[in-house]
PDB file of C-alpha atoms and ligand atoms in Angstrom:
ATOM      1  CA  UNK A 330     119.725 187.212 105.564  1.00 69.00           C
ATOM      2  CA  UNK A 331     120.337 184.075 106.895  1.00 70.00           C
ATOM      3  CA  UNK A 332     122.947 183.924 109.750  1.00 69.00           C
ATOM      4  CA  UNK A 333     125.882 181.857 107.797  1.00 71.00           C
ATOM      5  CA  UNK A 334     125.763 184.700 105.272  1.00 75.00           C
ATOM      6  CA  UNK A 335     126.040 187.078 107.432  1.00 78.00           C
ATOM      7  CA  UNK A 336     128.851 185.782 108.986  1.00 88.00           C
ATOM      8  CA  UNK A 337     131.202 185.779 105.594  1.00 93.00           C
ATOM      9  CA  UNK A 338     129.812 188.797 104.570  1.00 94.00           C
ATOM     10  CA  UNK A 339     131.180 190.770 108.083  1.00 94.00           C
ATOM     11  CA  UNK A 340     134.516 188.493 108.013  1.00 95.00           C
ATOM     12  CA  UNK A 341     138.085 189.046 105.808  1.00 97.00           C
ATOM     13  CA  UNK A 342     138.457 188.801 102.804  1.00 97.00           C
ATOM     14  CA  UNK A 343     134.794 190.189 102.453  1.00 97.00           C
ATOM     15  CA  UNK A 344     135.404 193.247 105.132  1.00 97.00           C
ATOM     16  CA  UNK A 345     138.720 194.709 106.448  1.00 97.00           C
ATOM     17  CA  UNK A 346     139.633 192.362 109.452  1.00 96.00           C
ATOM     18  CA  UNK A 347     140.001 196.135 112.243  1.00 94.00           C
ATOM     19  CA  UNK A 348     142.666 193.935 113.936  1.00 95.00           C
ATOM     20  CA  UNK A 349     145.284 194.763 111.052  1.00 95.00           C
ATOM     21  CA  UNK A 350     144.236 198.251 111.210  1.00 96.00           C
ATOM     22  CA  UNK A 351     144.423 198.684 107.499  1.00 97.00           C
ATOM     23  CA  UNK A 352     142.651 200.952 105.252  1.00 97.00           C
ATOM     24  CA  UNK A 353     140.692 199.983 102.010  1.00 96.00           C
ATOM     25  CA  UNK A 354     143.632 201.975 100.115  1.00 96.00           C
ATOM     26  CA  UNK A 355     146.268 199.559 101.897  1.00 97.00           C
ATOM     27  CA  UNK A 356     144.972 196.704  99.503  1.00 98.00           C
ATOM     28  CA  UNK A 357     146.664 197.931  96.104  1.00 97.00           C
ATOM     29  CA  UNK A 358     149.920 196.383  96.244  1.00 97.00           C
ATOM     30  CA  UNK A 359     148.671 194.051  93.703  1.00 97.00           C
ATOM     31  CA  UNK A 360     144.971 193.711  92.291  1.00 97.00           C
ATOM     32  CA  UNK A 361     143.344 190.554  90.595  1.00 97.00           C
ATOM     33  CA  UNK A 362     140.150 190.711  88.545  1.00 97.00           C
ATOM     34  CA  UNK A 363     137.943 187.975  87.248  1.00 97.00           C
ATOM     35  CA  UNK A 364     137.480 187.533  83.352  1.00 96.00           C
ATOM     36  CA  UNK A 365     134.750 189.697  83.204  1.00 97.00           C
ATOM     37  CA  UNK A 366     135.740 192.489  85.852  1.00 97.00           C
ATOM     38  CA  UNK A 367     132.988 192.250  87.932  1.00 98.00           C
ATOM     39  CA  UNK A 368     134.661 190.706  90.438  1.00 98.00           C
ATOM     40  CA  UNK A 369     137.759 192.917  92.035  1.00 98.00           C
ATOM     41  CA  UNK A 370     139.758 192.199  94.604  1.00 98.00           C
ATOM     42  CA  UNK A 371     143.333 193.490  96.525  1.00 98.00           C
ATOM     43  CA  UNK A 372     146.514 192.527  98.082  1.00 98.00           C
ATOM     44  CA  UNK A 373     147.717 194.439 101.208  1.00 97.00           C
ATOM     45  CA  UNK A 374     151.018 192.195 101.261  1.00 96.00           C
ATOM     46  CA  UNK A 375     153.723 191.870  98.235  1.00 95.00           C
ATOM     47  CA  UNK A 376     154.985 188.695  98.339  1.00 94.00           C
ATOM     48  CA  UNK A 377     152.601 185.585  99.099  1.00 93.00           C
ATOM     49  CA  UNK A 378     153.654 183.325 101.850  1.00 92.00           C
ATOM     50  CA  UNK A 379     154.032 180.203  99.750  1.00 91.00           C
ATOM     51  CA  UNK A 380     153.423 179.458  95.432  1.00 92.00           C
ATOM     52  CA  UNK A 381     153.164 175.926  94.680  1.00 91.00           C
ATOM     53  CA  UNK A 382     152.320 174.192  91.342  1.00 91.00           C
ATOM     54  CA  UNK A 383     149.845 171.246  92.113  1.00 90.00           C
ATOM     55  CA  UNK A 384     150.262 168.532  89.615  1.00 89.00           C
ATOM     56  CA  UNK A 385     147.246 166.696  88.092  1.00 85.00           C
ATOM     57  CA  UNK A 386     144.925 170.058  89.517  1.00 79.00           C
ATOM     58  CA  UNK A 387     142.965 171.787  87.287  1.00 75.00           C
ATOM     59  CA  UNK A 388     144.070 175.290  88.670  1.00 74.00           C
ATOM     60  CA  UNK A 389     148.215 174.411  89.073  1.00 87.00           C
ATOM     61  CA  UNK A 390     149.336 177.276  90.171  1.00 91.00           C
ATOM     62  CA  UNK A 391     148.479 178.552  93.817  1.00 93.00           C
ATOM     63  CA  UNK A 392     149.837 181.500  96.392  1.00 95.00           C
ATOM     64  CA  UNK A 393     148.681 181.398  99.409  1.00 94.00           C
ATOM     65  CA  UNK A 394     148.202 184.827 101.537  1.00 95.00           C
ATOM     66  CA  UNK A 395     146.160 185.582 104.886  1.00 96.00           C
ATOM     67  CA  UNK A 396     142.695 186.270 104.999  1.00 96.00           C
ATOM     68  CA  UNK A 397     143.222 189.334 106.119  1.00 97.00           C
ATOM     69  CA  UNK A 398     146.080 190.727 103.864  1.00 97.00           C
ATOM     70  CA  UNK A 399     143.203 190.476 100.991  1.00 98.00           C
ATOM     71  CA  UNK A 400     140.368 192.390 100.554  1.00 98.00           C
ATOM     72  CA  UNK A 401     137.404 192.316  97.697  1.00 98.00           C
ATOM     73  CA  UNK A 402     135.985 195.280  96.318  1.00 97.00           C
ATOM     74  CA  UNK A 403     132.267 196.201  97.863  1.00 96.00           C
ATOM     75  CA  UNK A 404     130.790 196.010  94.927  1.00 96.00           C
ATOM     76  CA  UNK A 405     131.796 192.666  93.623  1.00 97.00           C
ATOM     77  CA  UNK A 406     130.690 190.762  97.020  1.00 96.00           C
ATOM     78  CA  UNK A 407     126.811 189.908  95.704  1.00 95.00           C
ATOM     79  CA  UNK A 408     128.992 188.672  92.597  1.00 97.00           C
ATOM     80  CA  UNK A 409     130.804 185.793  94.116  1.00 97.00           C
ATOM     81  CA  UNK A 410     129.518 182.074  94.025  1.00 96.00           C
ATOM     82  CA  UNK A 411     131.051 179.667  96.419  1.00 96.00           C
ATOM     83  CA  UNK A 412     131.703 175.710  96.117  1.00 95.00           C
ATOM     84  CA  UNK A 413     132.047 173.234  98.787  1.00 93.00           C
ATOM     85  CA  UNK A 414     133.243 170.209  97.492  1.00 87.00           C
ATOM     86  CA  UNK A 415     132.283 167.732 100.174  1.00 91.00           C
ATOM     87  CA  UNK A 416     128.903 168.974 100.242  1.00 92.00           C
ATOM     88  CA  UNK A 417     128.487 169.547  96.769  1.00 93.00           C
ATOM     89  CA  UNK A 418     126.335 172.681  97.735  1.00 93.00           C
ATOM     90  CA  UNK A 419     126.632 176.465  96.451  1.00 93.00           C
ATOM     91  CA  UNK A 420     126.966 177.722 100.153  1.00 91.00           C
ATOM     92  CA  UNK A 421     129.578 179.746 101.843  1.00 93.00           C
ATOM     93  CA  UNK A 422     130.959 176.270 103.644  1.00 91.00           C
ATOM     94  CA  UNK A 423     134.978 176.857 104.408  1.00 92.00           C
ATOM     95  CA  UNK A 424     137.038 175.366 102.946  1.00 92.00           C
ATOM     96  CA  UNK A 425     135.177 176.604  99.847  1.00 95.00           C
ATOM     97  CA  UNK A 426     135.982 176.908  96.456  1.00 95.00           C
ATOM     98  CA  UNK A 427     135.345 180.866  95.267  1.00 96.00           C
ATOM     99  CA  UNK A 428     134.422 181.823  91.659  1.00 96.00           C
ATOM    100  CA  UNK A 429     132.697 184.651  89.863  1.00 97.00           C
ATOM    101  CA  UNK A 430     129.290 184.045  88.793  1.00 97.00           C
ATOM    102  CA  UNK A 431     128.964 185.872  86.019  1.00 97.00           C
ATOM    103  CA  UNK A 432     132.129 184.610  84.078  1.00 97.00           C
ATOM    104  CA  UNK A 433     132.624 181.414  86.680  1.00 95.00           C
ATOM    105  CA  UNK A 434     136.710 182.106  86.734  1.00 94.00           C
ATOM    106  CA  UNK A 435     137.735 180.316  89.877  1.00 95.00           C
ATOM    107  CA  UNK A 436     139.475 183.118  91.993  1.00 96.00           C
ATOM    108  CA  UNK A 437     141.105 180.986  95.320  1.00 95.00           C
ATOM    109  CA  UNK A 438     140.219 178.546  97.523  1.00 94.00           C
ATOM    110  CA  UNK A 439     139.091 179.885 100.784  1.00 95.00           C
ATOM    111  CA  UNK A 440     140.428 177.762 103.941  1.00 93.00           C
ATOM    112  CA  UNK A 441     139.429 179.172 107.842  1.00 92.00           C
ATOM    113  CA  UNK A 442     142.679 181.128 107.942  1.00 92.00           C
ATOM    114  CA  UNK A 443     144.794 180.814 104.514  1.00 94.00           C
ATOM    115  CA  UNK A 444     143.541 181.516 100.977  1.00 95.00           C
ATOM    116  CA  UNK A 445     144.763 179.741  97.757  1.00 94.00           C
ATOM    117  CA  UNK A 446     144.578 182.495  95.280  1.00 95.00           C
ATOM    118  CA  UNK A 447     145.892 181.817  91.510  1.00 94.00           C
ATOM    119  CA  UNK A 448     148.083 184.270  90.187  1.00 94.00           C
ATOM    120  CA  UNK A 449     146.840 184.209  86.974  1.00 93.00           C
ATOM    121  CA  UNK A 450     144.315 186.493  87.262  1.00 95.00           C
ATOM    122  CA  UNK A 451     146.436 189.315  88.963  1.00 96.00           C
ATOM    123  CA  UNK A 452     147.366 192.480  87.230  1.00 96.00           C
ATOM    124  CA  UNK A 453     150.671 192.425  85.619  1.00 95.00           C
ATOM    125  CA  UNK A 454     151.645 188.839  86.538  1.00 95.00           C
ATOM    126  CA  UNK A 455     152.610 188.554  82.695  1.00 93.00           C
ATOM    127  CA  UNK A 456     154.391 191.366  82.209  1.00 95.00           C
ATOM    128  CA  UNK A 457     155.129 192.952  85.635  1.00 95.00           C
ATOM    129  CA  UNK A 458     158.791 190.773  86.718  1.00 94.00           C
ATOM    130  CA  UNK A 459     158.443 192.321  90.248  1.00 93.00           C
ATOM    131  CA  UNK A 460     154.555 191.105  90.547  1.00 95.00           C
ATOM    132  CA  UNK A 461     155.511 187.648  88.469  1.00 93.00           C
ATOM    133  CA  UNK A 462     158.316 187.054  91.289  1.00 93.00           C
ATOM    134  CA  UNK A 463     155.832 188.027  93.986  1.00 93.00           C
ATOM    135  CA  UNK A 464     153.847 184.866  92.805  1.00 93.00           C
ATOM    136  CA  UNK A 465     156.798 182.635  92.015  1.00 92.00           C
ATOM    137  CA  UNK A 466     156.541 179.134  92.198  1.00 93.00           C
ATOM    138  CA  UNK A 467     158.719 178.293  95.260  1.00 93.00           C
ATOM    139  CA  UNK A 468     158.167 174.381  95.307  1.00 94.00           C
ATOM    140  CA  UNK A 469     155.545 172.005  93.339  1.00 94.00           C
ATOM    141  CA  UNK A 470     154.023 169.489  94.927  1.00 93.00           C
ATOM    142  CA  UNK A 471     151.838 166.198  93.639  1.00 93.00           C
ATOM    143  CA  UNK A 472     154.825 166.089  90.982  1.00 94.00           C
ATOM    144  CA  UNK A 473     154.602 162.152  90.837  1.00 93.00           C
ATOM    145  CA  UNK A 474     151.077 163.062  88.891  1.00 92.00           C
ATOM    146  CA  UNK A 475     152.799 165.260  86.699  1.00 91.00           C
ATOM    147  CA  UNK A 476     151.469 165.477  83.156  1.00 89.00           C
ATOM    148  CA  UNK A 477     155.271 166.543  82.012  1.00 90.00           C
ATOM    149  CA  UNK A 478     158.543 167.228  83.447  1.00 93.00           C
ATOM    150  CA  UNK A 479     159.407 170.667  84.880  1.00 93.00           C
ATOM    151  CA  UNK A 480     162.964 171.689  84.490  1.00 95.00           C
ATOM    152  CA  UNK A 481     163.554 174.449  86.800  1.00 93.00           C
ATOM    153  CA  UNK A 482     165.438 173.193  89.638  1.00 95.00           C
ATOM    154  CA  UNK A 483     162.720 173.851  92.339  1.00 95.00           C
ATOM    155  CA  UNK A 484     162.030 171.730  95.107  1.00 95.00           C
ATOM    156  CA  UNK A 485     159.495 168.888  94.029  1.00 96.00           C
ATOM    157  CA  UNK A 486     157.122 166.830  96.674  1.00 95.00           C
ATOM    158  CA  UNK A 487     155.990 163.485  95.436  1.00 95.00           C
ATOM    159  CA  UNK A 488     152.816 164.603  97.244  1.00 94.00           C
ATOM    160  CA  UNK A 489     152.436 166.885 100.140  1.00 92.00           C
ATOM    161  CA  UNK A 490     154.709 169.611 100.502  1.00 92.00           C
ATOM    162  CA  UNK A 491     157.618 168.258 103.188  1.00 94.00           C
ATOM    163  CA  UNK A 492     155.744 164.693 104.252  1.00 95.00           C
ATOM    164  CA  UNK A 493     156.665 163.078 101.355  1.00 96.00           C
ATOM    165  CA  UNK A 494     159.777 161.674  98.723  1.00 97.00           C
ATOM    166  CA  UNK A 495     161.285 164.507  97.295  1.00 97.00           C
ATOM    167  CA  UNK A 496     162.144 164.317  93.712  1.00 97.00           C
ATOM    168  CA  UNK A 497     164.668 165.629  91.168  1.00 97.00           C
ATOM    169  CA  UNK A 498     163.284 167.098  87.653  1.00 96.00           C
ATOM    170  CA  UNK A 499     163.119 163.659  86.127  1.00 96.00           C
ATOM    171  CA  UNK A 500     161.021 162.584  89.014  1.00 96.00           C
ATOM    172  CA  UNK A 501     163.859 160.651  90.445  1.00 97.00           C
ATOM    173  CA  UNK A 502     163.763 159.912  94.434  1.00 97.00           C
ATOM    174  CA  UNK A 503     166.367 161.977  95.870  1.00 96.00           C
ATOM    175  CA  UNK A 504     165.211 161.410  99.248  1.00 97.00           C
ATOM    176  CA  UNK A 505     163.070 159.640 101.071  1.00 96.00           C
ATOM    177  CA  UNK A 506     159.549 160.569 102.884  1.00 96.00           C
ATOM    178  CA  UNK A 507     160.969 158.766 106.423  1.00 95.00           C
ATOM    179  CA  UNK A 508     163.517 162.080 106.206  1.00 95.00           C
ATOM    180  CA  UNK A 509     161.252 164.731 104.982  1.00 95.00           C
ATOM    181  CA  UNK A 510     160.384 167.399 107.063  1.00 94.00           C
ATOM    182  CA  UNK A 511     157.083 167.317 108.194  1.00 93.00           C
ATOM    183  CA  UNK A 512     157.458 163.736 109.034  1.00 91.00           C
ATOM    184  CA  UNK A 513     160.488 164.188 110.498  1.00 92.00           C
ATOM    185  CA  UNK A 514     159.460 166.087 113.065  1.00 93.00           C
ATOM    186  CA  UNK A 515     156.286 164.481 114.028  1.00 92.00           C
ATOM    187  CA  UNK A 516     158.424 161.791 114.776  1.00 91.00           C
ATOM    188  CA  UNK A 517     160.533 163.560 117.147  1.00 92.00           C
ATOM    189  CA  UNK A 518     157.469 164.623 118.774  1.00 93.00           C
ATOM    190  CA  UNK A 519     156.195 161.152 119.211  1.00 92.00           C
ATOM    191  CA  UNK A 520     159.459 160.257 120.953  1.00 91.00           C
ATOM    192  CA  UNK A 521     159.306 163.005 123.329  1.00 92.00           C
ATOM    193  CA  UNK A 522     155.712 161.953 123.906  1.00 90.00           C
ATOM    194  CA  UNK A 523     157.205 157.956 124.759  1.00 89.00           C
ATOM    195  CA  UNK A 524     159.981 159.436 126.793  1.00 89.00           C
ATOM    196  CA  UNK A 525     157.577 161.596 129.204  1.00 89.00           C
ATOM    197  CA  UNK A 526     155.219 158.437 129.524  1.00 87.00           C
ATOM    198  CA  UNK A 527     158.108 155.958 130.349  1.00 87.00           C
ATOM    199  CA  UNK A 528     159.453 158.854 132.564  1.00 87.00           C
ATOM    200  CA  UNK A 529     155.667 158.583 134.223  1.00 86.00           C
ATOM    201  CA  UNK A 530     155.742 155.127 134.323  1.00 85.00           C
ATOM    202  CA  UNK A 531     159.007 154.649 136.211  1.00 84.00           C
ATOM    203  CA  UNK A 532     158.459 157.728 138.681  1.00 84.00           C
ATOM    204  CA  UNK A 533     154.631 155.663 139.179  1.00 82.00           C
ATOM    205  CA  UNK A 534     156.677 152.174 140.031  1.00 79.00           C
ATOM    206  CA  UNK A 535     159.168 154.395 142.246  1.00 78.00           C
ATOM    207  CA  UNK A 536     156.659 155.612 144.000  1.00 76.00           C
ATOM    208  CA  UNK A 537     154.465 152.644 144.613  1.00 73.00           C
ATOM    209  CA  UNK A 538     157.374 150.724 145.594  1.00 71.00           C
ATOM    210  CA  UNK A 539     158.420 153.140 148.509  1.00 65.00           C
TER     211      UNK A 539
HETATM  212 ZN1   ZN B1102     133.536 187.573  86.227  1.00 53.99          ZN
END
């Protein structure tokens, strides 16, 4: 086996991460399955830590959870085909795209720490309201390359979630991406960054001069 696989195959979701200390039976709070069941996997965690709707991406709907709060059956590891996009290879390559590939349903996105799972393919997410509201959409983001309008109040990012214009429903600017968030606060750590160096630069002259 070469090393790389080796690697995935001893590290979460593949394997129980022994940090959390959980057990194999932890990971049925909810369970997903591909379209043709071979591939099986668990959720030790309820609620996921984000949903977001990505506009104008062919899987919209996206919750992301730990690595380690999922876990995939042992028997449906040798049944899981990986994507890297950049590459355009079939390799486990984070950030990876994960499918089945007997069926090819795309199961989540697998980043170094986070995992993009899509709730559609969890148990009960249709007629389950406590699992569906587990998965709820909290915000959607890419809404300026909507397809159609989504009426239902949530917060919507032009593009990225928080460092960019936030819109209304319609898609109207209700704010501006100088004042979102994320941007927000990178400023204020760029300032803080100035102040330090002019505080530098000063205490440097002071001392030079004495
Ligand atoms: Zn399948």
């Amino acid at each position: 086996m070469p090393e790389s696989e080796k690697e995935w195959r001893n590290s979460a979701p593949y394997v129980i991460d022994e940090e959390t200390g959980l057990k194999p039976k932890d990971f049925n709070v909810h369970r997903g399955t591909c379209f043709c069941n071979k591939v099986k996997w668990g959720f030790s965690i309820k609620d996921a830590l984000d949903s977001k709707q990505l506009h104008g991406a062919p899987y919209q709907w996206a919750a992301i959870f730990p690595k380690n709060k999922i876990l995939f059956d042992k028997e449906s590891i040798d049944y899981l085909q990986f994507y890297n996009s950049k590459t355009q290879e079939n390799r486990h390559d984070m950030p990876c795209k994960v499918a089945c590939s007997d069926c090819h349903s795309p199961i989540m996105d697998e980043g170094r720490n986070m995992c993009l799972v899509f709730p559609t393919l969890v148990e009960g997410i249709r007629t389950d309201r406590e699992t569906a509201k587990a998965f709820e959409v909290k915000c959607h983001i890419f809404y300026d390359r909507r397809v159609e309008l989504v009426h239902d109040g949530k917060p919507k990012w032009a593009e990225a979630k928080e460092d960019s214009d936030l819109l209304d429903d319609d898609g109207n600017k209700i704010q501006d991406h100088q004042d979102a968030p994320r941007k927000k606060k990178r400023d204020e750590e760029e300032d803080k960054k100035e102040d330090k160096e002019d505080k530098e630069e000063k205490e440097d002259k002071k001392d030079k001069d004495e």
